[in-house]
Amino acid sequence: MSDELFNREEFVAYFRDEAEELLQQIDADLLKLEECVNTGQTDPEMINSLFRALHTIKGSGGMLGFTDVQGLAHKLENLCDLLRKDRMPLSETVVDLLFHGRDLLTDYVESAVTGAPPPSGVAEYTSRLDQFVAIYEETSHVIEGRTGPELKFEDAAGGAENKQVSGAEVDAFEAEVARLLAEAETGQPVAAPQPAPEPAAPPPAAEAPAVEAPAQPEGAAAKPAAKGQDAQKRGSIHQTIRVDIERLDALLNLVGELVINRTRISDIANTLERLMNDRATAGDSTMGASHAIVAPLAKDLADSAALLARTTNEIQESIMKVRMVPIGQVFDRFPRLVRDVAKARGKEVQLLISGAETDLDKTIVDEVGEPLMHLLRNSVDHGIEPPDVRQQRGKGRAGTIRLNAYHEGNQIIIEVTDDGGGIDLDKVRARGIRQGLISSEDRLTDRELIELIFTPGFSTAEVISDVSGRGVGMDVVKKNITRLKGIFDVDSVSGQGTRFTIKLPLTLAIIQALLVRVVDELYAIPLDSVIESQRVEMPDVRTVHGHEVITLRGQVVPLVRIADFFELGGARDPEKVMIVIVGLQGRQVGLVVDSFEGEQEIVIKPLSDVVGRIPGISGATILGNGSISLIIDVHSLVSDAYVSGKAARAEFSGV
Amino acid sequence: MADAREQAQQLSGEVVQVVSFRLGGEEYGVDISQVQEIIRMVEITHVPRAPHFMEGVINLRGQLIPIIDLRTRFGMPRIDATKSTRIVVTEIGNKRVGIVVDSVSEVLNIPIENVEDAPEMVAGVGTEYIQGVGKMGERLIIMLDLTMVISSEEKQALETVEGATP
């Protein structure tokens, strides 16, 4: 990284983040605006918020020389300005124009930042926009050609016109910026931003209310708006800074080191204390005077080690918390998605979001977006019935999709529920037979039928749409969730709807693990998948088709010998096996280890970017003594065992 | 005298700076810009099912670093670590990789005109990562391009892992 005074790259990155956030907000505002078209009630604060967002993008874009961004943002801003000043009625056409413009703006931002080719169809769009705006702009010449701000403030004070006032606020803000800039340049306080250089008494007096006046109605307007609008809530004054996630990771790494050293110091303190006690009780005569000096030091060391331990734990927890972000960051883009898909498929859908403030680790937030997007598309496309069908079934024309997130213990649960037709199991069965996944004689439970939709390439959609039905979807969703150590579940009641449930760990960085020893190496097994651990005598281990199994409370559990799986060699105990039973979504496997070494909280470090993906291993951790322990990937072990053991199980239960 | 000559060459920019190390009876060199640090041998954690030349991973101040045994990589017999065994921690791209070598000798300034292309007969080893051979008096230093050593290893590793998965 260069130490240049003006680091353009950094500014561009900042611009991108900021623009992304603002475009998201614009999307949210537009969705509300669209509702306004239907209800006929306009919230001026919403249009103002839209205007401000566009204005900021225009400004930042211009500063970096992104003229395309600046130009388009300016045009859209103009459009909003007309709305704001009531020069133009709110209509579906306007909202569509804004939506379209917002999308083009997104592409422009992307193209400006990444150097990707600029979006196509802009010329057509702008000419359409210009034509549309031209009709209204003529009438607004008076406003454009205003003589001075005083006039407006009078308007504001007298007419209590909110829109007008906010316009003034923007102007006042710009004037304030200009003043501050001038101040910075000259080093002199610049009092009046107006072209009124004579330091006469009246202008500043006129200026004072000018700055204050807009603030009040503005605040008053914002208050009621803030009640129902979470966008508003998030936009409120939170003191935040942006930090590169890599810096946080580096910090976390260092804290990990600190934790290790803390453990070491505690060990030393304990050892020293024990030695002192032993010697004291043994009445060692050689100690004499030195004991008197060392004893208090040992006590001090023990005290400070304890304090260090506490502080370190707190630091670690705090950093973990810093990495937590509200899942709303992901949810924000869904209303627009649902609207677009619903529109394209001729459906009426209402998306209700709750729990957007639920926190979870940034890395998971980033990863969970795509699976959720698939689910929502799927719900709109397959779940919700067309309005007419719904009416026939005695439901409201508009379907409802609920997106809900909440914490449960150490997990976050995300649910996507629709009140559509549910999964048509007969269709799934027919499709499964047609695709050769099952045979017509197979007696499958409902659950097993539902599982079929997770098969790659499976789709029940009659018509392959551009939205879903291409057979990429459910299997990808499941794979992604599994990769995040999450659980993916589907409930469906025919005619009433479908619920997708995603359970994810709050963080991927720290987990509770059971340490086990296998041929001289320590391995960590994530505790959340451990059901129990036990010692089993060899005679109780039976084989089915050459696979070792045990029966646990009437259930046949296949065994996987870790030493064999990892090709470690090592001698087998002829009398007993130590088994860790792990379970995943109802499947259980017994992992055979040499010994159990206790539970510990471990910091996961990814291994795949270090040595590539290794089957059966999901990462590594550094233990208190500085040594490395590999973390066992229970998912892959269980599925591996079931691929080879399924036949065995079927045979066994058939006895 | 030699110092003066080296200095003069340094000034004219006509030298390559390499960290030289021994492997078997041969002396190798890697560009100093690719070397991050040199550490004593530490305990290496074995990673099961990793490619055979991958010795395992080490903990370097809280970071996991993969360790490659150059002996295995170059098809030389393995030997037990001795007091002079070192791990050369290299940074290529933004990836850190440690390589185990018999011993590290010194930093050499090799005049660029003394560096020749790899002789054809070395082709058997896989010359893609041998940049050339530097001559320092009687010494021959095989100059390695670590980027190639590691990237071709990765390719191989990937194939191995993919081949292993059913």
PDB file of N, CA and C in Angstrom, chain A residues 253 257 260 521 523 564-568 605-617 620-622 626-630 640, chain B residues 43-51 54 56-67 95-97 154 157-158 161 164-166:
ATOM      1  N   ASN A 253      -6.288 -12.632  14.781  1.00  0.00           N
ATOM      2  CA  ASN A 253      -5.121 -13.512  14.774  1.00  0.00           C
ATOM      3  C   ASN A 253      -4.211 -13.216  15.949  1.00  0.00           C
ATOM      4  N   GLU A 257      -3.048 -15.300  19.380  1.00  0.00           N
ATOM      5  CA  GLU A 257      -1.705 -15.450  19.935  1.00  0.00           C
ATOM      6  C   GLU A 257      -1.675 -15.081  21.418  1.00  0.00           C
ATOM      7  N   ILE A 260      -3.054 -17.736  23.517  1.00  0.00           N
ATOM      8  CA  ILE A 260      -2.103 -18.832  23.684  1.00  0.00           C
ATOM      9  C   ILE A 260      -1.067 -18.487  24.750  1.00  0.00           C
ATOM     10  N   GLU A 521      -1.543 -37.741  17.138  1.00  0.00           N
ATOM     11  CA  GLU A 521      -1.890 -36.375  16.786  1.00  0.00           C
ATOM     12  C   GLU A 521      -3.229 -36.031  17.439  1.00  0.00           C
ATOM     13  N   TYR A 523      -6.770 -34.220  17.262  1.00  0.00           N
ATOM     14  CA  TYR A 523      -7.749 -33.699  16.308  1.00  0.00           C
ATOM     15  C   TYR A 523      -8.890 -33.069  17.096  1.00  0.00           C
ATOM     16  N   ASP A 564      -7.865 -45.001   9.810  1.00  0.00           N
ATOM     17  CA  ASP A 564      -7.959 -45.586   8.474  1.00  0.00           C
ATOM     18  C   ASP A 564      -8.331 -44.531   7.448  1.00  0.00           C
ATOM     19  N   PHE A 565      -9.307 -43.702   7.836  1.00  0.00           N
ATOM     20  CA  PHE A 565      -9.785 -42.682   6.906  1.00  0.00           C
ATOM     21  C   PHE A 565      -8.638 -41.769   6.472  1.00  0.00           C
ATOM     22  N   PHE A 566      -7.792 -41.410   7.436  1.00  0.00           N
ATOM     23  CA  PHE A 566      -6.673 -40.513   7.117  1.00  0.00           C
ATOM     24  C   PHE A 566      -5.396 -41.270   6.764  1.00  0.00           C
ATOM     25  N   GLU A 567      -5.511 -42.580   6.681  1.00  0.00           N
ATOM     26  CA  GLU A 567      -4.351 -43.417   6.314  1.00  0.00           C
ATOM     27  C   GLU A 567      -3.158 -43.124   7.216  1.00  0.00           C
ATOM     28  N   LEU A 568      -3.418 -43.186   8.518  1.00  0.00           N
ATOM     29  CA  LEU A 568      -2.355 -42.865   9.472  1.00  0.00           C
ATOM     30  C   LEU A 568      -1.614 -44.108   9.963  1.00  0.00           C
ATOM     31  N   LYS A 605      -8.945 -21.768  12.146  1.00  0.00           N
ATOM     32  CA  LYS A 605      -8.162 -21.121  11.088  1.00  0.00           C
ATOM     33  C   LYS A 605      -8.359 -21.926   9.824  1.00  0.00           C
ATOM     34  N   PRO A 606      -8.684 -21.247   8.749  1.00  0.00           N
ATOM     35  CA  PRO A 606      -8.908 -22.002   7.519  1.00  0.00           C
ATOM     36  C   PRO A 606      -7.606 -22.651   7.046  1.00  0.00           C
ATOM     37  N   LEU A 607      -7.760 -23.838   6.520  1.00  0.00           N
ATOM     38  CA  LEU A 607      -6.587 -24.574   6.067  1.00  0.00           C
ATOM     39  C   LEU A 607      -6.569 -24.647   4.551  1.00  0.00           C
ATOM     40  N   SER A 608      -7.771 -24.466   3.962  1.00  0.00           N
ATOM     41  CA  SER A 608      -7.880 -24.723   2.523  1.00  0.00           C
ATOM     42  C   SER A 608      -7.022 -23.760   1.715  1.00  0.00           C
ATOM     43  N   ASP A 609      -6.915 -22.502   2.168  1.00  0.00           N
ATOM     44  CA  ASP A 609      -6.071 -21.612   1.373  1.00  0.00           C
ATOM     45  C   ASP A 609      -4.593 -21.827   1.703  1.00  0.00           C
ATOM     46  N   VAL A 610      -4.324 -22.682   2.672  1.00  0.00           N
ATOM     47  CA  VAL A 610      -2.939 -22.979   3.004  1.00  0.00           C
ATOM     48  C   VAL A 610      -2.469 -24.235   2.269  1.00  0.00           C
ATOM     49  N   VAL A 611      -3.252 -25.288   2.370  1.00  0.00           N
ATOM     50  CA  VAL A 611      -2.802 -26.541   1.736  1.00  0.00           C
ATOM     51  C   VAL A 611      -3.804 -27.094   0.719  1.00  0.00           C
ATOM     52  N   GLY A 612      -4.834 -26.343   0.395  1.00  0.00           N
ATOM     53  CA  GLY A 612      -5.841 -26.867  -0.513  1.00  0.00           C
ATOM     54  C   GLY A 612      -6.873 -27.655   0.268  1.00  0.00           C
ATOM     55  N   ARG A 613      -7.953 -28.037  -0.386  1.00  0.00           N
ATOM     56  CA  ARG A 613      -9.008 -28.762   0.312  1.00  0.00           C
ATOM     57  C   ARG A 613      -8.590 -30.196   0.551  1.00  0.00           C
ATOM     58  N   ILE A 614      -8.710 -30.611   1.818  1.00  0.00           N
ATOM     59  CA  ILE A 614      -8.362 -31.975   2.160  1.00  0.00           C
ATOM     60  C   ILE A 614      -9.646 -32.646   2.632  1.00  0.00           C
ATOM     61  N   PRO A 615     -10.026 -33.755   2.011  1.00  0.00           N
ATOM     62  CA  PRO A 615     -11.267 -34.402   2.435  1.00  0.00           C
ATOM     63  C   PRO A 615     -11.201 -34.807   3.904  1.00  0.00           C
ATOM     64  N   GLY A 616     -12.246 -34.504   4.648  1.00  0.00           N
ATOM     65  CA  GLY A 616     -12.302 -34.916   6.045  1.00  0.00           C
ATOM     66  C   GLY A 616     -11.754 -33.893   7.003  1.00  0.00           C
ATOM     67  N   ILE A 617     -11.147 -32.828   6.477  1.00  0.00           N
ATOM     68  CA  ILE A 617     -10.585 -31.807   7.363  1.00  0.00           C
ATOM     69  C   ILE A 617     -11.135 -30.444   6.987  1.00  0.00           C
ATOM     70  N   ALA A 620      -7.969 -25.848  10.924  1.00  0.00           N
ATOM     71  CA  ALA A 620      -7.005 -26.179  11.958  1.00  0.00           C
ATOM     72  C   ALA A 620      -7.141 -25.175  13.078  1.00  0.00           C
ATOM     73  N   THR A 621      -6.566 -25.488  14.201  1.00  0.00           N
ATOM     74  CA  THR A 621      -6.558 -24.541  15.298  1.00  0.00           C
ATOM     75  C   THR A 621      -5.214 -24.635  16.002  1.00  0.00           C
ATOM     76  N   ILE A 622      -4.867 -23.558  16.702  1.00  0.00           N
ATOM     77  CA  ILE A 622      -3.616 -23.574  17.443  1.00  0.00           C
ATOM     78  C   ILE A 622      -3.950 -23.738  18.920  1.00  0.00           C
ATOM     79  N   GLY A 626       0.785 -23.969  21.627  1.00  0.00           N
ATOM     80  CA  GLY A 626       1.349 -23.527  20.357  1.00  0.00           C
ATOM     81  C   GLY A 626       1.304 -24.586  19.271  1.00  0.00           C
ATOM     82  N   SER A 627       0.919 -25.817  19.626  1.00  0.00           N
ATOM     83  CA  SER A 627       0.889 -26.855  18.602  1.00  0.00           C
ATOM     84  C   SER A 627      -0.423 -26.769  17.811  1.00  0.00           C
ATOM     85  N   ILE A 628      -0.401 -27.397  16.655  1.00  0.00           N
ATOM     86  CA  ILE A 628      -1.545 -27.293  15.747  1.00  0.00           C
ATOM     87  C   ILE A 628      -2.404 -28.549  15.843  1.00  0.00           C
ATOM     88  N   SER A 629      -3.706 -28.357  15.851  1.00  0.00           N
ATOM     89  CA  SER A 629      -4.611 -29.497  15.824  1.00  0.00           C
ATOM     90  C   SER A 629      -5.555 -29.325  14.637  1.00  0.00           C
ATOM     91  N   LEU A 630      -5.744 -30.394  13.898  1.00  0.00           N
ATOM     92  CA  LEU A 630      -6.617 -30.307  12.725  1.00  0.00           C
ATOM     93  C   LEU A 630      -8.068 -30.533  13.143  1.00  0.00           C
ATOM     94  N   ASP A 640     -19.630 -39.464   3.682  1.00  0.00           N
ATOM     95  CA  ASP A 640     -18.761 -40.510   3.146  1.00  0.00           C
ATOM     96  C   ASP A 640     -19.182 -41.877   3.686  1.00  0.00           C
TER      97      ASP A 640
ATOM     98  N   GLU B  43       8.314 -28.045  15.120  1.00  0.00           N
ATOM     99  CA  GLU B  43       7.480 -29.230  14.945  1.00  0.00           C
ATOM    100  C   GLU B  43       6.484 -28.995  13.796  1.00  0.00           C
ATOM    101  N   ILE B  44       6.449 -29.928  12.886  1.00  0.00           N
ATOM    102  CA  ILE B  44       5.540 -29.796  11.742  1.00  0.00           C
ATOM    103  C   ILE B  44       4.350 -30.721  11.951  1.00  0.00           C
ATOM    104  N   THR B  45       3.174 -30.157  11.871  1.00  0.00           N
ATOM    105  CA  THR B  45       1.972 -30.983  12.031  1.00  0.00           C
ATOM    106  C   THR B  45       1.616 -31.635  10.708  1.00  0.00           C
ATOM    107  N   HIS B  46       1.547 -32.936  10.748  1.00  0.00           N
ATOM    108  CA  HIS B  46       1.251 -33.703   9.553  1.00  0.00           C
ATOM    109  C   HIS B  46      -0.196 -33.477   9.128  1.00  0.00           C
ATOM    110  N   VAL B  47      -0.426 -33.274   7.859  1.00  0.00           N
ATOM    111  CA  VAL B  47      -1.796 -33.132   7.364  1.00  0.00           C
ATOM    112  C   VAL B  47      -2.121 -34.381   6.548  1.00  0.00           C
ATOM    113  N   PRO B  48      -3.036 -35.215   7.073  1.00  0.00           N
ATOM    114  CA  PRO B  48      -3.332 -36.446   6.365  1.00  0.00           C
ATOM    115  C   PRO B  48      -3.923 -36.181   4.998  1.00  0.00           C
ATOM    116  N   ARG B  49      -3.668 -37.073   4.082  1.00  0.00           N
ATOM    117  CA  ARG B  49      -4.214 -37.022   2.724  1.00  0.00           C
ATOM    118  C   ARG B  49      -3.733 -35.809   1.936  1.00  0.00           C
ATOM    119  N   ALA B  50      -2.747 -35.107   2.460  1.00  0.00           N
ATOM    120  CA  ALA B  50      -2.191 -33.996   1.694  1.00  0.00           C
ATOM    121  C   ALA B  50      -1.223 -34.595   0.681  1.00  0.00           C
ATOM    122  N   PRO B  51      -0.906 -33.854  -0.360  1.00  0.00           N
ATOM    123  CA  PRO B  51       0.063 -34.368  -1.336  1.00  0.00           C
ATOM    124  C   PRO B  51       1.369 -34.758  -0.651  1.00  0.00           C
ATOM    125  N   MET B  54       3.971 -32.349   0.624  1.00  0.00           N
ATOM    126  CA  MET B  54       3.511 -31.412   1.644  1.00  0.00           C
ATOM    127  C   MET B  54       3.827 -32.009   3.005  1.00  0.00           C
ATOM    128  N   GLY B  56       3.427 -30.705   5.905  1.00  0.00           N
ATOM    129  CA  GLY B  56       2.410 -30.385   6.906  1.00  0.00           C
ATOM    130  C   GLY B  56       2.328 -28.891   7.076  1.00  0.00           C
ATOM    131  N   VAL B  57       1.905 -28.481   8.271  1.00  0.00           N
ATOM    132  CA  VAL B  57       1.780 -27.050   8.534  1.00  0.00           C
ATOM    133  C   VAL B  57       2.512 -26.697   9.826  1.00  0.00           C
ATOM    134  N   ILE B  58       2.958 -25.460   9.913  1.00  0.00           N
ATOM    135  CA  ILE B  58       3.560 -24.997  11.163  1.00  0.00           C
ATOM    136  C   ILE B  58       2.805 -23.756  11.641  1.00  0.00           C
ATOM    137  N   ASN B  59       2.991 -23.449  12.897  1.00  0.00           N
ATOM    138  CA  ASN B  59       2.406 -22.261  13.487  1.00  0.00           C
ATOM    139  C   ASN B  59       3.478 -21.188  13.565  1.00  0.00           C
ATOM    140  N   LEU B  60       3.343 -20.200  12.710  1.00  0.00           N
ATOM    141  CA  LEU B  60       4.315 -19.103  12.750  1.00  0.00           C
ATOM    142  C   LEU B  60       3.598 -17.886  13.329  1.00  0.00           C
ATOM    143  N   ARG B  61       3.834 -17.638  14.581  1.00  0.00           N
ATOM    144  CA  ARG B  61       3.195 -16.525  15.285  1.00  0.00           C
ATOM    145  C   ARG B  61       1.697 -16.421  14.982  1.00  0.00           C
ATOM    146  N   GLY B  62       1.027 -17.550  15.121  1.00  0.00           N
ATOM    147  CA  GLY B  62      -0.419 -17.535  14.983  1.00  0.00           C
ATOM    148  C   GLY B  62      -0.920 -17.747  13.572  1.00  0.00           C
ATOM    149  N   GLN B  63      -0.011 -17.804  12.625  1.00  0.00           N
ATOM    150  CA  GLN B  63      -0.435 -18.044  11.247  1.00  0.00           C
ATOM    151  C   GLN B  63      -0.038 -19.452  10.828  1.00  0.00           C
ATOM    152  N   LEU B  64      -0.911 -20.094  10.087  1.00  0.00           N
ATOM    153  CA  LEU B  64      -0.594 -21.423   9.612  1.00  0.00           C
ATOM    154  C   LEU B  64       0.175 -21.309   8.299  1.00  0.00           C
ATOM    155  N   ILE B  65       1.316 -21.953   8.246  1.00  0.00           N
ATOM    156  CA  ILE B  65       2.128 -21.892   7.033  1.00  0.00           C
ATOM    157  C   ILE B  65       2.337 -23.325   6.525  1.00  0.00           C
ATOM    158  N   PRO B  66       1.998 -23.576   5.263  1.00  0.00           N
ATOM    159  CA  PRO B  66       2.262 -24.910   4.730  1.00  0.00           C
ATOM    160  C   PRO B  66       3.769 -25.101   4.498  1.00  0.00           C
ATOM    161  N   ILE B  67       4.198 -26.311   4.739  1.00  0.00           N
ATOM    162  CA  ILE B  67       5.623 -26.592   4.600  1.00  0.00           C
ATOM    163  C   ILE B  67       5.850 -27.601   3.479  1.00  0.00           C
ATOM    164  N   LYS B  95       0.894 -15.374  -0.702  1.00  0.00           N
ATOM    165  CA  LYS B  95       0.819 -16.647  -0.008  1.00  0.00           C
ATOM    166  C   LYS B  95       2.168 -16.961   0.624  1.00  0.00           C
ATOM    167  N   ARG B  96       2.125 -17.369   1.890  1.00  0.00           N
ATOM    168  CA  ARG B  96       3.368 -17.736   2.555  1.00  0.00           C
ATOM    169  C   ARG B  96       3.548 -19.244   2.521  1.00  0.00           C
ATOM    170  N   VAL B  97       4.707 -19.664   2.154  1.00  0.00           N
ATOM    171  CA  VAL B  97       5.013 -21.087   2.106  1.00  0.00           C
ATOM    172  C   VAL B  97       6.405 -21.280   2.691  1.00  0.00           C
ATOM    173  N   GLU B 154       1.200 -26.886  -6.792  1.00  0.00           N
ATOM    174  CA  GLU B 154      -0.226 -26.733  -6.522  1.00  0.00           C
ATOM    175  C   GLU B 154      -1.048 -27.477  -7.553  1.00  0.00           C
ATOM    176  N   ALA B 157      -0.838 -30.921  -6.711  1.00  0.00           N
ATOM    177  CA  ALA B 157      -1.588 -31.189  -5.484  1.00  0.00           C
ATOM    178  C   ALA B 157      -3.071 -31.287  -5.779  1.00  0.00           C
ATOM    179  N   LEU B 158      -3.525 -30.371  -6.597  1.00  0.00           N
ATOM    180  CA  LEU B 158      -4.927 -30.326  -6.937  1.00  0.00           C
ATOM    181  C   LEU B 158      -5.341 -31.620  -7.622  1.00  0.00           C
ATOM    182  N   VAL B 161      -5.484 -34.417  -5.051  1.00  0.00           N
ATOM    183  CA  VAL B 161      -6.663 -34.371  -4.186  1.00  0.00           C
ATOM    184  C   VAL B 161      -7.910 -34.769  -4.965  1.00  0.00           C
ATOM    185  N   ALA B 164      -8.108 -38.321  -5.482  1.00  0.00           N
ATOM    186  CA  ALA B 164      -8.387 -39.087  -4.270  1.00  0.00           C
ATOM    187  C   ALA B 164      -9.869 -39.115  -3.932  1.00  0.00           C
ATOM    188  N   THR B 165     -10.585 -38.053  -4.311  1.00  0.00           N
ATOM    189  CA  THR B 165     -12.008 -38.030  -3.959  1.00  0.00           C
ATOM    190  C   THR B 165     -12.779 -38.947  -4.903  1.00  0.00           C
ATOM    191  N   PRO B 166     -13.665 -39.722  -4.331  1.00  0.00           N
ATOM    192  CA  PRO B 166     -14.410 -40.667  -5.158  1.00  0.00           C
ATOM    193  C   PRO B 166     -15.364 -39.964  -6.106  1.00  0.00           C
TER     194      PRO B 166
END
